[in-house]
Amino acid sequence: MMQEQDIVIVMTNAPDLLLAKRIAHLLIEEKLAACVNIGPAMLSVYGWNGEVEGADEIPLLIKTTVTKQQAMIERLVSLHPYEIPEAIVIPVLGGYTPYLNWVRSLTCESQP
C-alpha cells in the first residue's frame, strides 16, 4: 500500500505543444507537481466511437506525490480539451533519495 508522500508519475498527453507547456507550468505553479517532462510529438492510434483514430500528441510525464495526485488529475482534466483525457498513475518503487525528497518538497502542503 502506498503512503501519502510516496512518489507517482502520471502519464498523459496533450494535442499540441502550447497546451502541454501551459499544463506543465500551471501544475508546477500550483504545487500539484514538482516536474513535468514534455516529450516530442508522437502518433497515438486508438479506438474511439467504434472507429480507429490517429492523432499527433505531445506526451507528458508528471511527477507528484500520492497526496497530490487526485487534485493534480482533477486540474489536468479541467485544463484539457479532450472528453476523456489520459491520466495513468504509475507508482515509483524507488530512486535517488535526494531527487525523491525534492519532489516531496515541491508538492508539500506546508510550502509557501
PDB file of N, CA and C in Angstrom:
ATOM      1  N   MET A   1       0.839  -1.179   0.000  1.00  0.00           N
ATOM      2  CA  MET A   1       0.000   0.000   0.000  1.00  0.00           C
ATOM      3  C   MET A   1       0.890   1.250   0.000  1.00  0.00           C
ATOM      4  N   MET A   2       0.531   2.195  -0.846  1.00  0.00           N
ATOM      5  CA  MET A   2       1.333   3.406  -0.961  1.00  0.00           C
ATOM      6  C   MET A   2       1.030   4.374   0.178  1.00  0.00           C
ATOM      7  N   GLN A   3       2.052   5.089   0.581  1.00  0.00           N
ATOM      8  CA  GLN A   3       1.938   6.108   1.619  1.00  0.00           C
ATOM      9  C   GLN A   3       1.713   7.476   0.969  1.00  0.00           C
ATOM     10  N   GLU A   4       1.207   8.441   1.746  1.00  0.00           N
ATOM     11  CA  GLU A   4       0.858   9.756   1.221  1.00  0.00           C
ATOM     12  C   GLU A   4       2.018  10.469   0.533  1.00  0.00           C
ATOM     13  N   GLN A   5       3.225  10.330   1.048  1.00  0.00           N
ATOM     14  CA  GLN A   5       4.360  11.046   0.470  1.00  0.00           C
ATOM     15  C   GLN A   5       5.150  10.220  -0.543  1.00  0.00           C
ATOM     16  N   ASP A   6       4.633   9.037  -0.913  1.00  0.00           N
ATOM     17  CA  ASP A   6       5.273   8.267  -1.967  1.00  0.00           C
ATOM     18  C   ASP A   6       5.120   9.010  -3.290  1.00  0.00           C
ATOM     19  N   ILE A   7       6.081   8.810  -4.169  1.00  0.00           N
ATOM     20  CA  ILE A   7       6.106   9.497  -5.459  1.00  0.00           C
ATOM     21  C   ILE A   7       5.379   8.646  -6.503  1.00  0.00           C
ATOM     22  N   VAL A   8       4.645   9.340  -7.372  1.00  0.00           N
ATOM     23  CA  VAL A   8       3.999   8.698  -8.518  1.00  0.00           C
ATOM     24  C   VAL A   8       4.306   9.526  -9.762  1.00  0.00           C
ATOM     25  N   ILE A   9       4.218   8.867 -10.896  1.00  0.00           N
ATOM     26  CA  ILE A   9       4.314   9.529 -12.186  1.00  0.00           C
ATOM     27  C   ILE A   9       2.948   9.400 -12.843  1.00  0.00           C
ATOM     28  N   VAL A  10       2.415  10.506 -13.308  1.00  0.00           N
ATOM     29  CA  VAL A  10       1.146  10.477 -14.029  1.00  0.00           C
ATOM     30  C   VAL A  10       1.466  10.704 -15.502  1.00  0.00           C
ATOM     31  N   MET A  11       1.048   9.757 -16.314  1.00  0.00           N
ATOM     32  CA  MET A  11       1.280   9.815 -17.747  1.00  0.00           C
ATOM     33  C   MET A  11       0.036  10.369 -18.425  1.00  0.00           C
ATOM     34  N   THR A  12       0.240  11.344 -19.301  1.00  0.00           N
ATOM     35  CA  THR A  12      -0.862  11.924 -20.064  1.00  0.00           C
ATOM     36  C   THR A  12      -0.316  12.419 -21.385  1.00  0.00           C
ATOM     37  N   ASN A  13      -1.141  13.134 -22.132  1.00  0.00           N
ATOM     38  CA  ASN A  13      -0.706  13.732 -23.385  1.00  0.00           C
ATOM     39  C   ASN A  13      -1.546  14.964 -23.654  1.00  0.00           C
ATOM     40  N   ALA A  14      -1.080  15.763 -24.586  1.00  0.00           N
ATOM     41  CA  ALA A  14      -1.799  16.974 -24.979  1.00  0.00           C
ATOM     42  C   ALA A  14      -1.855  17.018 -26.506  1.00  0.00           C
ATOM     43  N   PRO A  15      -2.840  17.714 -27.049  1.00  0.00           N
ATOM     44  CA  PRO A  15      -2.963  17.767 -28.506  1.00  0.00           C
ATOM     45  C   PRO A  15      -1.912  18.643 -29.189  1.00  0.00           C
ATOM     46  N   ASP A  16      -1.243  19.534 -28.436  1.00  0.00           N
ATOM     47  CA  ASP A  16      -0.212  20.387 -29.038  1.00  0.00           C
ATOM     48  C   ASP A  16       0.765  20.856 -27.965  1.00  0.00           C
ATOM     49  N   LEU A  17       1.896  21.376 -28.427  1.00  0.00           N
ATOM     50  CA  LEU A  17       2.967  21.783 -27.511  1.00  0.00           C
ATOM     51  C   LEU A  17       2.564  22.966 -26.643  1.00  0.00           C
ATOM     52  N   LEU A  18       1.836  23.912 -27.181  1.00  0.00           N
ATOM     53  CA  LEU A  18       1.422  25.077 -26.401  1.00  0.00           C
ATOM     54  C   LEU A  18       0.596  24.662 -25.186  1.00  0.00           C
ATOM     55  N   LEU A  19      -0.371  23.775 -25.386  1.00  0.00           N
ATOM     56  CA  LEU A  19      -1.185  23.315 -24.262  1.00  0.00           C
ATOM     57  C   LEU A  19      -0.352  22.481 -23.292  1.00  0.00           C
ATOM     58  N   ALA A  20       0.547  21.669 -23.810  1.00  0.00           N
ATOM     59  CA  ALA A  20       1.415  20.866 -22.935  1.00  0.00           C
ATOM     60  C   ALA A  20       2.222  21.775 -22.010  1.00  0.00           C
ATOM     61  N   LYS A  21       2.770  22.855 -22.560  1.00  0.00           N
ATOM     62  CA  LYS A  21       3.544  23.804 -21.742  1.00  0.00           C
ATOM     63  C   LYS A  21       2.650  24.501 -20.722  1.00  0.00           C
ATOM     64  N   ARG A  22       1.445  24.876 -21.126  1.00  0.00           N
ATOM     65  CA  ARG A  22       0.515  25.544 -20.208  1.00  0.00           C
ATOM     66  C   ARG A  22       0.162  24.626 -19.041  1.00  0.00           C
ATOM     67  N   ILE A  23      -0.173  23.373 -19.347  1.00  0.00           N
ATOM     68  CA  ILE A  23      -0.492  22.405 -18.298  1.00  0.00           C
ATOM     69  C   ILE A  23       0.696  22.254 -17.348  1.00  0.00           C
ATOM     70  N   ALA A  24       1.891  22.081 -17.909  1.00  0.00           N
ATOM     71  CA  ALA A  24       3.088  21.896 -17.083  1.00  0.00           C
ATOM     72  C   ALA A  24       3.308  23.087 -16.154  1.00  0.00           C
ATOM     73  N   HIS A  25       3.263  24.287 -16.694  1.00  0.00           N
ATOM     74  CA  HIS A  25       3.506  25.490 -15.886  1.00  0.00           C
ATOM     75  C   HIS A  25       2.476  25.623 -14.764  1.00  0.00           C
ATOM     76  N   LEU A  26       1.207  25.420 -15.088  1.00  0.00           N
ATOM     77  CA  LEU A  26       0.173  25.585 -14.059  1.00  0.00           C
ATOM     78  C   LEU A  26       0.279  24.529 -12.970  1.00  0.00           C
ATOM     79  N   LEU A  27       0.544  23.277 -13.340  1.00  0.00           N
ATOM     80  CA  LEU A  27       0.655  22.221 -12.326  1.00  0.00           C
ATOM     81  C   LEU A  27       1.813  22.491 -11.375  1.00  0.00           C
ATOM     82  N   ILE A  28       2.907  23.014 -11.905  1.00  0.00           N
ATOM     83  CA  ILE A  28       4.053  23.314 -11.053  1.00  0.00           C
ATOM     84  C   ILE A  28       3.791  24.566 -10.217  1.00  0.00           C
ATOM     85  N   GLU A  29       3.262  25.622 -10.846  1.00  0.00           N
ATOM     86  CA  GLU A  29       2.957  26.846 -10.095  1.00  0.00           C
ATOM     87  C   GLU A  29       1.983  26.590  -8.952  1.00  0.00           C
ATOM     88  N   GLU A  30       1.024  25.692  -9.171  1.00  0.00           N
ATOM     89  CA  GLU A  30       0.012  25.389  -8.160  1.00  0.00           C
ATOM     90  C   GLU A  30       0.468  24.308  -7.182  1.00  0.00           C
ATOM     91  N   LYS A  31       1.733  23.898  -7.282  1.00  0.00           N
ATOM     92  CA  LYS A  31       2.347  22.909  -6.394  1.00  0.00           C
ATOM     93  C   LYS A  31       1.634  21.558  -6.419  1.00  0.00           C
ATOM     94  N   LEU A  32       1.061  21.251  -7.584  1.00  0.00           N
ATOM     95  CA  LEU A  32       0.429  19.944  -7.773  1.00  0.00           C
ATOM     96  C   LEU A  32       1.410  18.952  -8.378  1.00  0.00           C
ATOM     97  N   ALA A  33       2.540  19.452  -8.857  1.00  0.00           N
ATOM     98  CA  ALA A  33       3.591  18.616  -9.425  1.00  0.00           C
ATOM     99  C   ALA A  33       4.929  19.288  -9.178  1.00  0.00           C
ATOM    100  N   ALA A  34       5.976  18.477  -9.136  1.00  0.00           N
ATOM    101  CA  ALA A  34       7.324  19.013  -8.967  1.00  0.00           C
ATOM    102  C   ALA A  34       8.022  19.187 -10.303  1.00  0.00           C
ATOM    103  N   CYS A  35       7.675  18.352 -11.268  1.00  0.00           N
ATOM    104  CA  CYS A  35       8.358  18.347 -12.552  1.00  0.00           C
ATOM    105  C   CYS A  35       7.424  17.733 -13.595  1.00  0.00           C
ATOM    106  N   VAL A  36       7.467  18.277 -14.797  1.00  0.00           N
ATOM    107  CA  VAL A  36       6.719  17.709 -15.922  1.00  0.00           C
ATOM    108  C   VAL A  36       7.685  17.587 -17.089  1.00  0.00           C
ATOM    109  N   ASN A  37       7.870  16.375 -17.572  1.00  0.00           N
ATOM    110  CA  ASN A  37       8.670  16.160 -18.772  1.00  0.00           C
ATOM    111  C   ASN A  37       7.737  16.201 -19.970  1.00  0.00           C
ATOM    112  N   ILE A  38       8.078  17.020 -20.948  1.00  0.00           N
ATOM    113  CA  ILE A  38       7.294  17.144 -22.170  1.00  0.00           C
ATOM    114  C   ILE A  38       8.111  16.526 -23.294  1.00  0.00           C
ATOM    115  N   GLY A  39       7.553  15.497 -23.913  1.00  0.00           N
ATOM    116  CA  GLY A  39       8.267  14.785 -24.951  1.00  0.00           C
ATOM    117  C   GLY A  39       7.954  15.309 -26.342  1.00  0.00           C
ATOM    118  N   PRO A  40       8.649  14.762 -27.328  1.00  0.00           N
ATOM    119  CA  PRO A  40       8.375  15.147 -28.714  1.00  0.00           C
ATOM    120  C   PRO A  40       7.046  14.553 -29.182  1.00  0.00           C
ATOM    121  N   ALA A  41       6.467  15.165 -30.184  1.00  0.00           N
ATOM    122  CA  ALA A  41       5.190  14.679 -30.728  1.00  0.00           C
ATOM    123  C   ALA A  41       5.330  13.230 -31.161  1.00  0.00           C
ATOM    124  N   MET A  42       4.255  12.477 -30.951  1.00  0.00           N
ATOM    125  CA  MET A  42       4.219  11.091 -31.401  1.00  0.00           C
ATOM    126  C   MET A  42       2.804  10.779 -31.873  1.00  0.00           C
ATOM    127  N   LEU A  43       2.687   9.769 -32.674  1.00  0.00           N
ATOM    128  CA  LEU A  43       1.388   9.373 -33.196  1.00  0.00           C
ATOM    129  C   LEU A  43       0.714   8.433 -32.215  1.00  0.00           C
ATOM    130  N   SER A  44      -0.499   8.770 -31.802  1.00  0.00           N
ATOM    131  CA  SER A  44      -1.320   7.883 -30.976  1.00  0.00           C
ATOM    132  C   SER A  44      -2.397   7.279 -31.875  1.00  0.00           C
ATOM    133  N   VAL A  45      -2.558   5.979 -31.798  1.00  0.00           N
ATOM    134  CA  VAL A  45      -3.610   5.272 -32.536  1.00  0.00           C
ATOM    135  C   VAL A  45      -4.503   4.631 -31.492  1.00  0.00           C
ATOM    136  N   TYR A  46      -5.816   4.879 -31.582  1.00  0.00           N
ATOM    137  CA  TYR A  46      -6.729   4.447 -30.530  1.00  0.00           C
ATOM    138  C   TYR A  46      -8.121   4.242 -31.102  1.00  0.00           C
ATOM    139  N   GLY A  47      -8.918   3.486 -30.353  1.00  0.00           N
ATOM    140  CA  GLY A  47     -10.314   3.300 -30.729  1.00  0.00           C
ATOM    141  C   GLY A  47     -11.174   4.389 -30.110  1.00  0.00           C
ATOM    142  N   TRP A  48     -12.098   4.953 -30.905  1.00  0.00           N
ATOM    143  CA  TRP A  48     -12.991   5.996 -30.401  1.00  0.00           C
ATOM    144  C   TRP A  48     -14.289   5.949 -31.178  1.00  0.00           C
ATOM    145  N   ASN A  49     -15.392   5.793 -30.458  1.00  0.00           N
ATOM    146  CA  ASN A  49     -16.729   5.746 -31.067  1.00  0.00           C
ATOM    147  C   ASN A  49     -16.818   4.719 -32.199  1.00  0.00           C
ATOM    148  N   GLY A  50     -16.227   3.553 -31.966  1.00  0.00           N
ATOM    149  CA  GLY A  50     -16.310   2.472 -32.923  1.00  0.00           C
ATOM    150  C   GLY A  50     -15.382   2.588 -34.118  1.00  0.00           C
ATOM    151  N   GLU A  51     -14.523   3.574 -34.125  1.00  0.00           N
ATOM    152  CA  GLU A  51     -13.587   3.797 -35.231  1.00  0.00           C
ATOM    153  C   GLU A  51     -12.149   3.735 -34.720  1.00  0.00           C
ATOM    154  N   VAL A  52     -11.238   3.463 -35.631  1.00  0.00           N
ATOM    155  CA  VAL A  52      -9.814   3.564 -35.316  1.00  0.00           C
ATOM    156  C   VAL A  52      -9.379   4.974 -35.700  1.00  0.00           C
ATOM    157  N   GLU A  53      -8.868   5.693 -34.725  1.00  0.00           N
ATOM    158  CA  GLU A  53      -8.461   7.084 -34.918  1.00  0.00           C
ATOM    159  C   GLU A  53      -6.950   7.197 -34.747  1.00  0.00           C
ATOM    160  N   GLY A  54      -6.398   8.290 -35.207  1.00  0.00           N
ATOM    161  CA  GLY A  54      -4.990   8.589 -35.012  1.00  0.00           C
ATOM    162  C   GLY A  54      -4.801  10.077 -34.872  1.00  0.00           C
ATOM    163  N   ALA A  55      -3.880  10.476 -34.011  1.00  0.00           N
ATOM    164  CA  ALA A  55      -3.606  11.900 -33.806  1.00  0.00           C
ATOM    165  C   ALA A  55      -2.184  12.081 -33.304  1.00  0.00           C
ATOM    166  N   ASP A  56      -1.555  13.160 -33.729  1.00  0.00           N
ATOM    167  CA  ASP A  56      -0.273  13.537 -33.147  1.00  0.00           C
ATOM    168  C   ASP A  56      -0.546  14.123 -31.773  1.00  0.00           C
ATOM    169  N   GLU A  57       0.218  13.672 -30.784  1.00  0.00           N
ATOM    170  CA  GLU A  57       0.045  14.146 -29.416  1.00  0.00           C
ATOM    171  C   GLU A  57       1.407  14.374 -28.780  1.00  0.00           C
ATOM    172  N   ILE A  58       1.410  15.209 -27.760  1.00  0.00           N
ATOM    173  CA  ILE A  58       2.616  15.524 -27.000  1.00  0.00           C
ATOM    174  C   ILE A  58       2.532  14.781 -25.665  1.00  0.00           C
ATOM    175  N   PRO A  59       3.441  13.834 -25.396  1.00  0.00           N
ATOM    176  CA  PRO A  59       3.397  13.109 -24.124  1.00  0.00           C
ATOM    177  C   PRO A  59       3.932  13.944 -22.968  1.00  0.00           C
ATOM    178  N   LEU A  60       3.319  13.763 -21.802  1.00  0.00           N
ATOM    179  CA  LEU A  60       3.762  14.417 -20.576  1.00  0.00           C
ATOM    180  C   LEU A  60       3.914  13.366 -19.487  1.00  0.00           C
ATOM    181  N   LEU A  61       5.007  13.458 -18.747  1.00  0.00           N
ATOM    182  CA  LEU A  61       5.229  12.646 -17.554  1.00  0.00           C
ATOM    183  C   LEU A  61       5.296  13.596 -16.380  1.00  0.00           C
ATOM    184  N   ILE A  62       4.349  13.454 -15.462  1.00  0.00           N
ATOM    185  CA  ILE A  62       4.180  14.397 -14.363  1.00  0.00           C
ATOM    186  C   ILE A  62       4.586  13.720 -13.057  1.00  0.00           C
ATOM    187  N   LYS A  63       5.548  14.328 -12.340  1.00  0.00           N
ATOM    188  CA  LYS A  63       5.999  13.779 -11.064  1.00  0.00           C
ATOM    189  C   LYS A  63       5.302  14.498  -9.921  1.00  0.00           C
ATOM    190  N   THR A  64       4.669  13.714  -9.047  1.00  0.00           N
ATOM    191  CA  THR A  64       3.961  14.261  -7.904  1.00  0.00           C
ATOM    192  C   THR A  64       3.947  13.229  -6.787  1.00  0.00           C
ATOM    193  N   THR A  65       3.181  13.499  -5.745  1.00  0.00           N
ATOM    194  CA  THR A  65       3.053  12.555  -4.636  1.00  0.00           C
ATOM    195  C   THR A  65       1.647  11.959  -4.626  1.00  0.00           C
ATOM    196  N   VAL A  66       1.500  10.873  -3.894  1.00  0.00           N
ATOM    197  CA  VAL A  66       0.188  10.244  -3.728  1.00  0.00           C
ATOM    198  C   VAL A  66      -0.811  11.259  -3.185  1.00  0.00           C
ATOM    199  N   THR A  67      -0.366  12.082  -2.230  1.00  0.00           N
ATOM    200  CA  THR A  67      -1.241  13.090  -1.626  1.00  0.00           C
ATOM    201  C   THR A  67      -1.808  14.044  -2.672  1.00  0.00           C
ATOM    202  N   LYS A  68      -0.999  14.445  -3.630  1.00  0.00           N
ATOM    203  CA  LYS A  68      -1.407  15.448  -4.613  1.00  0.00           C
ATOM    204  C   LYS A  68      -1.990  14.868  -5.894  1.00  0.00           C
ATOM    205  N   GLN A  69      -1.898  13.553  -6.085  1.00  0.00           N
ATOM    206  CA  GLN A  69      -2.270  13.000  -7.385  1.00  0.00           C
ATOM    207  C   GLN A  69      -3.720  13.264  -7.767  1.00  0.00           C
ATOM    208  N   GLN A  70      -4.670  13.139  -6.858  1.00  0.00           N
ATOM    209  CA  GLN A  70      -6.076  13.327  -7.229  1.00  0.00           C
ATOM    210  C   GLN A  70      -6.364  14.771  -7.605  1.00  0.00           C
ATOM    211  N   ALA A  71      -5.860  15.723  -6.815  1.00  0.00           N
ATOM    212  CA  ALA A  71      -6.056  17.145  -7.138  1.00  0.00           C
ATOM    213  C   ALA A  71      -5.365  17.486  -8.452  1.00  0.00           C
ATOM    214  N   MET A  72      -4.184  16.899  -8.688  1.00  0.00           N
ATOM    215  CA  MET A  72      -3.456  17.147  -9.923  1.00  0.00           C
ATOM    216  C   MET A  72      -4.246  16.627 -11.116  1.00  0.00           C
ATOM    217  N   ILE A  73      -4.810  15.427 -11.000  1.00  0.00           N
ATOM    218  CA  ILE A  73      -5.598  14.862 -12.101  1.00  0.00           C
ATOM    219  C   ILE A  73      -6.847  15.707 -12.351  1.00  0.00           C
ATOM    220  N   GLU A  74      -7.506  16.152 -11.294  1.00  0.00           N
ATOM    221  CA  GLU A  74      -8.691  16.998 -11.463  1.00  0.00           C
ATOM    222  C   GLU A  74      -8.334  18.293 -12.193  1.00  0.00           C
ATOM    223  N   ARG A  75      -7.191  18.879 -11.835  1.00  0.00           N
ATOM    224  CA  ARG A  75      -6.758  20.109 -12.508  1.00  0.00           C
ATOM    225  C   ARG A  75      -6.394  19.829 -13.959  1.00  0.00           C
ATOM    226  N   LEU A  76      -5.715  18.733 -14.205  1.00  0.00           N
ATOM    227  CA  LEU A  76      -5.376  18.324 -15.569  1.00  0.00           C
ATOM    228  C   LEU A  76      -6.640  18.211 -16.426  1.00  0.00           C
ATOM    229  N   VAL A  77      -7.635  17.530 -15.913  1.00  0.00           N
ATOM    230  CA  VAL A  77      -8.894  17.343 -16.645  1.00  0.00           C
ATOM    231  C   VAL A  77      -9.551  18.696 -16.919  1.00  0.00           C
ATOM    232  N   SER A  78      -9.484  19.625 -15.962  1.00  0.00           N
ATOM    233  CA  SER A  78     -10.108  20.941 -16.157  1.00  0.00           C
ATOM    234  C   SER A  78      -9.394  21.761 -17.231  1.00  0.00           C
ATOM    235  N   LEU A  79      -8.117  21.509 -17.458  1.00  0.00           N
ATOM    236  CA  LEU A  79      -7.337  22.243 -18.448  1.00  0.00           C
ATOM    237  C   LEU A  79      -7.362  21.593 -19.829  1.00  0.00           C
ATOM    238  N   HIS A  80      -7.806  20.366 -19.901  1.00  0.00           N
ATOM    239  CA  HIS A  80      -7.661  19.543 -21.100  1.00  0.00           C
ATOM    240  C   HIS A  80      -8.890  19.611 -21.991  1.00  0.00           C
ATOM    241  N   PRO A  81      -8.710  19.696 -23.306  1.00  0.00           N
ATOM    242  CA  PRO A  81      -9.857  19.773 -24.214  1.00  0.00           C
ATOM    243  C   PRO A  81     -10.513  18.425 -24.526  1.00  0.00           C
ATOM    244  N   TYR A  82      -9.823  17.314 -24.242  1.00  0.00           N
ATOM    245  CA  TYR A  82     -10.387  16.007 -24.596  1.00  0.00           C
ATOM    246  C   TYR A  82     -11.561  15.664 -23.699  1.00  0.00           C
ATOM    247  N   GLU A  83     -12.520  14.944 -24.249  1.00  0.00           N
ATOM    248  CA  GLU A  83     -13.668  14.461 -23.476  1.00  0.00           C
ATOM    249  C   GLU A  83     -13.198  13.528 -22.359  1.00  0.00           C
ATOM    250  N   ILE A  84     -12.229  12.664 -22.682  1.00  0.00           N
ATOM    251  CA  ILE A  84     -11.667  11.731 -21.697  1.00  0.00           C
ATOM    252  C   ILE A  84     -10.136  11.784 -21.815  1.00  0.00           C
ATOM    253  N   PRO A  85      -9.489  12.723 -21.121  1.00  0.00           N
ATOM    254  CA  PRO A  85      -8.027  12.786 -21.205  1.00  0.00           C
ATOM    255  C   PRO A  85      -7.377  11.601 -20.489  1.00  0.00           C
ATOM    256  N   GLU A  86      -6.253  11.190 -21.021  1.00  0.00           N
ATOM    257  CA  GLU A  86      -5.485  10.114 -20.385  1.00  0.00           C
ATOM    258  C   GLU A  86      -4.893  10.611 -19.074  1.00  0.00           C
ATOM    259  N   ALA A  87      -4.987   9.789 -18.045  1.00  0.00           N
ATOM    260  CA  ALA A  87      -4.318  10.053 -16.761  1.00  0.00           C
ATOM    261  C   ALA A  87      -4.060   8.693 -16.126  1.00  0.00           C
ATOM    262  N   ILE A  88      -2.851   8.198 -16.310  1.00  0.00           N
ATOM    263  CA  ILE A  88      -2.462   6.886 -15.798  1.00  0.00           C
ATOM    264  C   ILE A  88      -1.406   7.096 -14.718  1.00  0.00           C
ATOM    265  N   VAL A  89      -1.671   6.593 -13.523  1.00  0.00           N
ATOM    266  CA  VAL A  89      -0.760   6.756 -12.393  1.00  0.00           C
ATOM    267  C   VAL A  89       0.171   5.552 -12.316  1.00  0.00           C
ATOM    268  N   ILE A  90       1.468   5.846 -12.284  1.00  0.00           N
ATOM    269  CA  ILE A  90       2.494   4.810 -12.210  1.00  0.00           C
ATOM    270  C   ILE A  90       3.238   4.982 -10.888  1.00  0.00           C
ATOM    271  N   PRO A  91       3.209   3.980 -10.002  1.00  0.00           N
ATOM    272  CA  PRO A  91       3.931   4.120  -8.733  1.00  0.00           C
ATOM    273  C   PRO A  91       5.436   4.080  -8.949  1.00  0.00           C
ATOM    274  N   VAL A  92       6.150   4.878  -8.175  1.00  0.00           N
ATOM    275  CA  VAL A  92       7.606   4.886  -8.194  1.00  0.00           C
ATOM    276  C   VAL A  92       8.061   4.007  -7.035  1.00  0.00           C
ATOM    277  N   LEU A  93       8.740   2.930  -7.361  1.00  0.00           N
ATOM    278  CA  LEU A  93       9.139   1.961  -6.345  1.00  0.00           C
ATOM    279  C   LEU A  93      10.463   2.293  -5.683  1.00  0.00           C
ATOM    280  N   GLY A  94      11.197   3.202  -6.263  1.00  0.00           N
ATOM    281  CA  GLY A  94      12.484   3.580  -5.702  1.00  0.00           C
ATOM    282  C   GLY A  94      13.110   4.642  -6.575  1.00  0.00           C
ATOM    283  N   GLY A  95      14.323   5.028  -6.213  1.00  0.00           N
ATOM    284  CA  GLY A  95      15.035   6.033  -6.976  1.00  0.00           C
ATOM    285  C   GLY A  95      16.081   6.707  -6.120  1.00  0.00           C
ATOM    286  N   TYR A  96      16.669   7.742  -6.656  1.00  0.00           N
ATOM    287  CA  TYR A  96      17.700   8.500  -5.963  1.00  0.00           C
ATOM    288  C   TYR A  96      17.022   9.326  -4.875  1.00  0.00           C
ATOM    289  N   THR A  97      17.334   9.026  -3.627  1.00  0.00           N
ATOM    290  CA  THR A  97      16.643   9.623  -2.485  1.00  0.00           C
ATOM    291  C   THR A  97      16.625  11.154  -2.516  1.00  0.00           C
ATOM    292  N   PRO A  98      17.729  11.834  -2.816  1.00  0.00           N
ATOM    293  CA  PRO A  98      17.652  13.299  -2.872  1.00  0.00           C
ATOM    294  C   PRO A  98      16.633  13.802  -3.916  1.00  0.00           C
ATOM    295  N   TYR A  99      16.527  13.120  -5.042  1.00  0.00           N
ATOM    296  CA  TYR A  99      15.537  13.527  -6.052  1.00  0.00           C
ATOM    297  C   TYR A  99      14.121  13.295  -5.538  1.00  0.00           C
ATOM    298  N   LEU A 100      13.877  12.144  -4.951  1.00  0.00           N
ATOM    299  CA  LEU A 100      12.547  11.844  -4.417  1.00  0.00           C
ATOM    300  C   LEU A 100      12.163  12.848  -3.337  1.00  0.00           C
ATOM    301  N   ASN A 101      13.114  13.219  -2.496  1.00  0.00           N
ATOM    302  CA  ASN A 101      12.853  14.222  -1.462  1.00  0.00           C
ATOM    303  C   ASN A 101      12.568  15.593  -2.075  1.00  0.00           C
ATOM    304  N   TRP A 102      13.238  15.910  -3.178  1.00  0.00           N
ATOM    305  CA  TRP A 102      12.992  17.165  -3.888  1.00  0.00           C
ATOM    306  C   TRP A 102      11.553  17.210  -4.406  1.00  0.00           C
ATOM    307  N   VAL A 103      11.082  16.115  -4.999  1.00  0.00           N
ATOM    308  CA  VAL A 103       9.689  16.056  -5.468  1.00  0.00           C
ATOM    309  C   VAL A 103       8.750  16.292  -4.288  1.00  0.00           C
ATOM    310  N   ARG A 104       9.012  15.617  -3.187  1.00  0.00           N
ATOM    311  CA  ARG A 104       8.161  15.802  -1.991  1.00  0.00           C
ATOM    312  C   ARG A 104       8.177  17.255  -1.520  1.00  0.00           C
ATOM    313  N   SER A 105       9.360  17.872  -1.517  1.00  0.00           N
ATOM    314  CA  SER A 105       9.467  19.248  -1.005  1.00  0.00           C
ATOM    315  C   SER A 105       8.686  20.239  -1.865  1.00  0.00           C
ATOM    316  N   LEU A 106       8.618  20.013  -3.161  1.00  0.00           N
ATOM    317  CA  LEU A 106       7.912  20.945  -4.050  1.00  0.00           C
ATOM    318  C   LEU A 106       6.392  20.733  -4.052  1.00  0.00           C
ATOM    319  N   THR A 107       5.954  19.612  -3.531  1.00  0.00           N
ATOM    320  CA  THR A 107       4.499  19.337  -3.504  1.00  0.00           C
ATOM    321  C   THR A 107       3.978  19.282  -2.071  1.00  0.00           C
ATOM    322  N   CYS A 108       4.795  19.750  -1.127  1.00  0.00           N
ATOM    323  CA  CYS A 108       4.437  19.714   0.291  1.00  0.00           C
ATOM    324  C   CYS A 108       3.326  20.701   0.594  1.00  0.00           C
ATOM    325  N   GLU A 109       2.372  20.287   1.398  1.00  0.00           N
ATOM    326  CA  GLU A 109       1.244  21.134   1.797  1.00  0.00           C
ATOM    327  C   GLU A 109       1.691  22.412   2.495  1.00  0.00           C
ATOM    328  N   SER A 110       2.733  22.338   3.299  1.00  0.00           N
ATOM    329  CA  SER A 110       3.124  23.484   4.118  1.00  0.00           C
ATOM    330  C   SER A 110       4.024  24.467   3.373  1.00  0.00           C
ATOM    331  N   GLN A 111       4.409  24.147   2.146  1.00  0.00           N
ATOM    332  CA  GLN A 111       5.282  25.040   1.399  1.00  0.00           C
ATOM    333  C   GLN A 111       4.543  26.336   1.052  1.00  0.00           C
ATOM    334  N   PRO A 112       5.198  27.492   1.223  1.00  0.00           N
ATOM    335  CA  PRO A 112       4.550  28.775   0.899  1.00  0.00           C
ATOM    336  C   PRO A 112       4.325  28.942  -0.583  1.00  0.00           C
TER     337      PRO A 112
END
